[in-house]
Amino acid sequence: EVQLVESGGGLVQPGGSLRLSCAASGFTFSSYWMHWVRQAPGKGLVWVSRINSDGSSTSYADSVKGRFTISRDNAKNTLYLQMNSLRAEDTAVYYCATILTGFLWYFDLWGRGTLVTVSS
Amino acid sequence: AIWMTQSPSLLSASTGDRVTISCRMSQGISSYLAWYQQKPGKAPELLIYAASTLQSGVPSRFSGSGSGTDFTLTISCLQSEDFATYYCQQYYSFPLTFGQGTKVEIK
């Protein structure tokens, strides 16, 4: 079955760190760009970061640049998001997503998401 | 960044209605626009890409139109399962951006 499964979310204090993982299965993970998209409670979707297929190129939203790092391990079929210096406004469900049917930047495969709560 | 204005934010409609949702860009994006449906507690699902191409498996009552800066999602005959929130997304350039969302609720 083609799927993405996020993990690693939880409650963290402001200023803390967390690493999210996204396990891919059912497709050739190493061939696809991967993205993180987040959604604060009751709010809309916000693109966070992307990484190319071999991990050599990344980009970030301005709101997380310098604090978050996207990476991947193609041998483990896993995408990561290292989140440092977390703020209350980082509280959100974090989704990993990709497109399997082309080489563009919309998303036809999403994970179910993992909730990150930043609070003291 | 390309900014998007999606309207309305809330749409009250009845089963069988024809509804339209608008998405306007701060600059031209050709046809690099996608539409998603999201239900509570679920991940978004792709409905339309390239402004007007229906994703495989999506019912034909959904359609998209537009190019440049103005885009529309139309649901021709609203069904009970269509009550959800809809988002547009531009993929013309990074950072990728989404509209604010349109919640379609039962009237």
CSV table of C-alpha atoms in Angstrom, one decimal:
chain,number,residue,atom,x,y,z
A,1,GLU,CA,0.0,0.0,0.0
A,2,VAL,CA,1.3,3.4,-0.9
A,3,GLN,CA,1.4,5.5,2.2
A,4,LEU,CA,3.2,8.1,4.4
A,5,VAL,CA,3.1,7.8,8.2
A,6,GLU,CA,4.3,10.7,10.4
A,7,SER,CA,5.5,10.3,13.9
A,8,GLY,CA,7.4,12.2,16.6
A,9,GLY,CA,4.9,14.9,17.5
A,10,GLY,CA,4.1,15.8,21.1
A,11,LEU,CA,4.2,18.5,23.7
A,12,VAL,CA,7.3,20.6,23.9
A,13,GLN,CA,8.2,23.7,25.8
A,14,PRO,CA,8.9,27.0,24.0
A,15,GLY,CA,12.6,27.0,23.0
A,16,GLY,CA,12.7,23.3,22.8
A,17,SER,CA,13.4,20.8,20.0
A,18,LEU,CA,11.6,18.0,18.3
A,19,ARG,CA,12.3,15.7,15.4
A,20,LEU,CA,9.5,14.5,13.2
A,21,SER,CA,9.7,11.5,11.0
A,22,CYS,CA,7.7,10.4,7.9
A,23,ALA,CA,8.0,6.8,6.9
A,24,ALA,CA,7.2,6.1,3.3
A,25,SER,CA,6.1,2.7,1.8
A,26,GLY,CA,4.7,1.3,-1.4
A,27,PHE,CA,6.7,3.5,-3.8
A,28,THR,CA,10.3,4.3,-4.7
A,29,PHE,CA,10.9,7.0,-2.0
A,30,SER,CA,14.3,7.9,-3.4
A,31,SER,CA,12.8,9.2,-6.6
A,32,TYR,CA,10.5,11.8,-5.2
A,33,TRP,CA,10.8,15.3,-3.7
A,34,MET,CA,9.2,15.5,-0.3
A,35,HIS,CA,7.5,18.3,1.6
A,36,TRP,CA,6.3,19.2,5.0
A,37,VAL,CA,3.0,21.2,5.3
A,38,ARG,CA,1.5,22.3,8.6
A,39,GLN,CA,-1.9,23.3,9.9
A,40,ALA,CA,-2.4,25.2,13.1
A,41,PRO,CA,-5.6,24.2,15.0
A,42,GLY,CA,-8.6,25.6,13.2
A,43,LYS,CA,-6.5,27.3,10.6
A,44,GLY,CA,-5.4,26.8,7.0
A,45,LEU,CA,-2.6,24.9,5.3
A,46,VAL,CA,0.9,26.3,5.3
A,47,TRP,CA,3.9,24.9,3.3
A,48,VAL,CA,6.9,24.5,5.5
A,49,SER,CA,9.8,22.9,3.6
A,50,ARG,CA,10.8,20.7,0.7
A,51,ILE,CA,13.8,18.5,-0.2
A,52,ASN,CA,14.8,17.1,-3.5
A,53,SER,CA,15.1,13.4,-4.2
A,54,ASP,CA,18.7,12.9,-3.2
A,55,GLY,CA,18.7,15.4,-0.4
A,56,SER,CA,21.1,17.8,-2.0
A,57,SER,CA,18.7,20.7,-2.2
A,58,THR,CA,16.3,22.1,0.3
A,59,SER,CA,14.1,25.2,0.8
A,60,TYR,CA,12.0,26.6,3.7
A,61,ALA,CA,9.3,29.0,4.5
A,62,ASP,CA,10.6,32.3,6.0
A,63,SER,CA,8.8,31.5,9.2
A,64,VAL,CA,11.0,28.5,9.9
A,65,LYS,CA,14.2,29.3,8.1
A,66,GLY,CA,17.2,28.9,10.4
A,67,ARG,CA,15.2,26.9,13.0
A,68,PHE,CA,14.0,23.9,11.1
A,69,THR,CA,16.0,21.4,9.0
A,70,ILE,CA,14.5,19.0,6.5
A,71,SER,CA,16.5,15.8,5.7
A,72,ARG,CA,15.9,12.3,4.4
A,73,ASP,CA,17.4,8.9,4.6
A,74,ASN,CA,16.7,7.1,1.3
A,75,ALA,CA,18.0,3.8,2.6
A,76,LYS,CA,15.4,3.9,5.4
A,77,ASN,CA,12.6,5.4,3.2
A,78,THR,CA,12.2,8.1,5.8
A,79,LEU,CA,11.8,11.9,5.8
A,80,TYR,CA,12.7,14.1,8.8
A,81,LEU,CA,12.0,17.5,10.1
A,82,GLN,CA,14.3,18.7,12.9
A,83,MET,CA,12.6,21.6,14.7
A,84,ASN,CA,14.6,23.8,17.0
A,85,SER,CA,13.9,27.0,19.0
A,86,LEU,CA,10.2,26.1,18.9
A,87,ARG,CA,7.6,28.8,19.4
A,88,ALA,CA,3.9,28.7,20.4
A,89,GLU,CA,3.1,29.7,16.8
A,90,ASP,CA,4.7,26.4,15.6
A,91,THR,CA,1.8,24.5,17.2
A,92,ALA,CA,0.2,22.6,14.4
A,93,VAL,CA,-0.5,19.3,12.7
A,94,TYR,CA,2.5,18.5,10.5
A,95,TYR,CA,1.9,16.6,7.3
A,96,CYS,CA,4.4,15.1,5.0
A,97,ALA,CA,3.3,15.1,1.4
A,98,THR,CA,4.5,14.4,-2.1
A,99,ILE,CA,3.4,14.0,-5.7
A,100,LEU,CA,3.7,10.6,-7.3
A,101,THR,CA,2.3,11.3,-10.7
A,102,GLY,CA,4.5,14.1,-12.0
A,103,PHE,CA,7.4,16.4,-11.3
A,104,LEU,CA,5.6,19.4,-10.0
A,105,TRP,CA,4.8,20.8,-6.6
A,106,TYR,CA,1.2,19.9,-5.8
A,107,PHE,CA,0.4,16.9,-3.6
A,108,ASP,CA,-1.4,13.7,-4.4
A,109,LEU,CA,-0.2,11.8,-1.4
A,110,TRP,CA,-0.4,13.0,2.2
A,111,GLY,CA,0.3,11.4,5.5
A,112,ARG,CA,-2.3,11.5,8.3
A,113,GLY,CA,-0.3,14.1,10.2
A,114,THR,CA,1.4,14.4,13.6
A,115,LEU,CA,0.4,17.0,16.2
A,116,VAL,CA,3.1,19.3,17.7
A,117,THR,CA,2.1,21.4,20.6
A,118,VAL,CA,4.5,24.1,21.9
A,119,SER,CA,3.4,25.2,25.4
A,120,SER,CA,4.8,25.7,28.8
B,1,ALA,CA,5.8,35.3,-2.2
B,2,ILE,CA,2.6,34.9,-4.2
B,3,TRP,CA,-0.4,35.8,-2.1
B,4,MET,CA,-3.8,34.3,-2.6
B,5,THR,CA,-7.2,35.5,-1.8
B,6,GLN,CA,-9.8,32.8,-1.6
B,7,SER,CA,-13.5,33.6,-1.3
B,8,PRO,CA,-15.9,33.2,0.3
B,9,SER,CA,-14.5,31.9,3.6
B,10,LEU,CA,-17.8,30.3,4.5
B,11,LEU,CA,-20.5,29.1,2.1
B,12,SER,CA,-23.9,27.8,3.2
B,13,ALA,CA,-25.6,25.6,0.7
B,14,SER,CA,-28.0,22.8,0.3
B,15,THR,CA,-27.7,19.4,-1.3
B,16,GLY,CA,-28.1,19.8,-5.1
B,17,ASP,CA,-26.9,23.4,-5.2
B,18,ARG,CA,-24.3,24.6,-7.6
B,19,VAL,CA,-21.5,26.3,-5.7
B,20,THR,CA,-18.4,28.2,-6.8
B,21,ILE,CA,-15.3,29.2,-4.9
B,22,SER,CA,-12.9,31.8,-6.1
B,23,CYS,CA,-9.1,32.1,-5.8
B,24,ARG,CA,-7.3,35.2,-6.9
B,25,MET,CA,-3.5,35.5,-7.1
B,26,SER,CA,-1.3,38.5,-6.4
B,27,GLN,CA,0.5,37.8,-9.7
B,28,GLY,CA,0.0,35.5,-12.7
B,29,ILE,CA,0.7,31.8,-12.2
B,30,SER,CA,-0.3,30.5,-15.6
B,31,SER,CA,-2.3,27.3,-14.7
B,32,TYR,CA,-0.1,26.2,-11.8
B,33,LEU,CA,-3.1,25.8,-9.4
B,34,ALA,CA,-4.4,22.9,-7.4
B,35,TRP,CA,-7.6,22.5,-5.4
B,36,TYR,CA,-8.0,20.3,-2.3
B,37,GLN,CA,-10.8,19.0,-0.1
B,38,GLN,CA,-10.3,18.5,3.6
B,39,LYS,CA,-12.7,17.0,6.1
B,40,PRO,CA,-12.3,17.4,9.8
B,41,GLY,CA,-9.4,15.4,11.3
B,42,LYS,CA,-8.3,14.2,7.9
B,43,ALA,CA,-5.5,15.1,5.5
B,44,PRO,CA,-6.3,17.2,2.4
B,45,GLU,CA,-7.2,15.3,-0.8
B,46,LEU,CA,-6.3,16.5,-4.2
B,47,LEU,CA,-9.3,17.3,-6.4
B,48,ILE,CA,-7.9,19.3,-9.4
B,49,TYR,CA,-4.5,20.2,-10.7
B,50,ALA,CA,-3.3,22.4,-13.6
B,51,ALA,CA,-6.3,24.6,-12.8
B,52,SER,CA,-8.8,22.3,-14.6
B,53,THR,CA,-7.5,18.7,-14.7
B,54,LEU,CA,-9.6,16.4,-12.5
B,55,GLN,CA,-7.5,14.0,-10.3
B,56,SER,CA,-8.2,10.4,-11.0
B,57,GLY,CA,-11.2,9.1,-9.0
B,58,VAL,CA,-12.7,12.5,-8.3
B,59,PRO,CA,-16.3,12.8,-9.3
B,60,SER,CA,-17.1,14.8,-12.4
B,61,ARG,CA,-19.4,17.2,-10.5
B,62,PHE,CA,-16.1,19.0,-9.5
B,63,SER,CA,-14.6,21.3,-12.1
B,64,GLY,CA,-11.9,24.0,-12.2
B,65,SER,CA,-11.3,26.9,-14.5
B,66,GLY,CA,-9.1,29.9,-14.9
B,67,SER,CA,-5.6,30.9,-15.7
B,68,GLY,CA,-3.3,33.8,-14.8
B,69,THR,CA,-4.6,35.4,-11.6
B,70,ASP,CA,-8.3,34.3,-11.4
B,71,PHE,CA,-9.4,30.7,-10.7
B,72,THR,CA,-12.7,29.0,-9.8
B,73,LEU,CA,-13.7,25.7,-8.3
B,74,THR,CA,-17.3,24.6,-9.1
B,75,ILE,CA,-19.3,21.8,-7.6
B,76,SER,CA,-22.2,21.3,-10.0
B,77,CYS,CA,-24.6,19.4,-7.8
B,78,LEU,CA,-23.6,19.4,-4.1
B,79,GLN,CA,-23.7,16.0,-2.4
B,80,SER,CA,-23.8,15.3,1.3
B,81,GLU,CA,-20.2,14.1,1.2
B,82,ASP,CA,-19.0,17.4,-0.3
B,83,PHE,CA,-19.5,19.4,2.9
B,84,ALA,CA,-15.9,20.1,3.8
B,85,THR,CA,-13.3,22.8,3.6
B,86,TYR,CA,-11.7,23.6,0.2
B,87,TYR,CA,-8.2,25.1,-0.4
B,88,CYS,CA,-6.5,26.4,-3.5
B,89,GLN,CA,-2.7,26.1,-3.8
B,90,GLN,CA,-0.3,27.7,-6.2
B,91,TYR,CA,2.8,25.8,-7.4
B,92,TYR,CA,4.2,28.3,-9.8
B,93,SER,CA,7.0,29.3,-7.4
B,94,PHE,CA,8.4,28.7,-3.9
B,95,PRO,CA,7.3,29.4,-1.3
B,96,LEU,CA,4.2,27.3,-2.2
B,97,THR,CA,1.1,29.0,-0.9
B,98,PHE,CA,-2.4,28.0,-0.1
B,99,GLY,CA,-5.6,30.0,0.0
B,100,GLN,CA,-7.2,30.7,3.4
B,101,GLY,CA,-9.9,28.0,2.8
B,102,THR,CA,-13.6,27.9,2.1
B,103,LYS,CA,-15.8,26.0,4.5
B,104,VAL,CA,-18.9,24.6,2.7
B,105,GLU,CA,-21.6,24.0,5.3
B,106,ILE,CA,-25.1,22.7,5.2
B,107,LYS,CA,-27.6,25.6,4.9
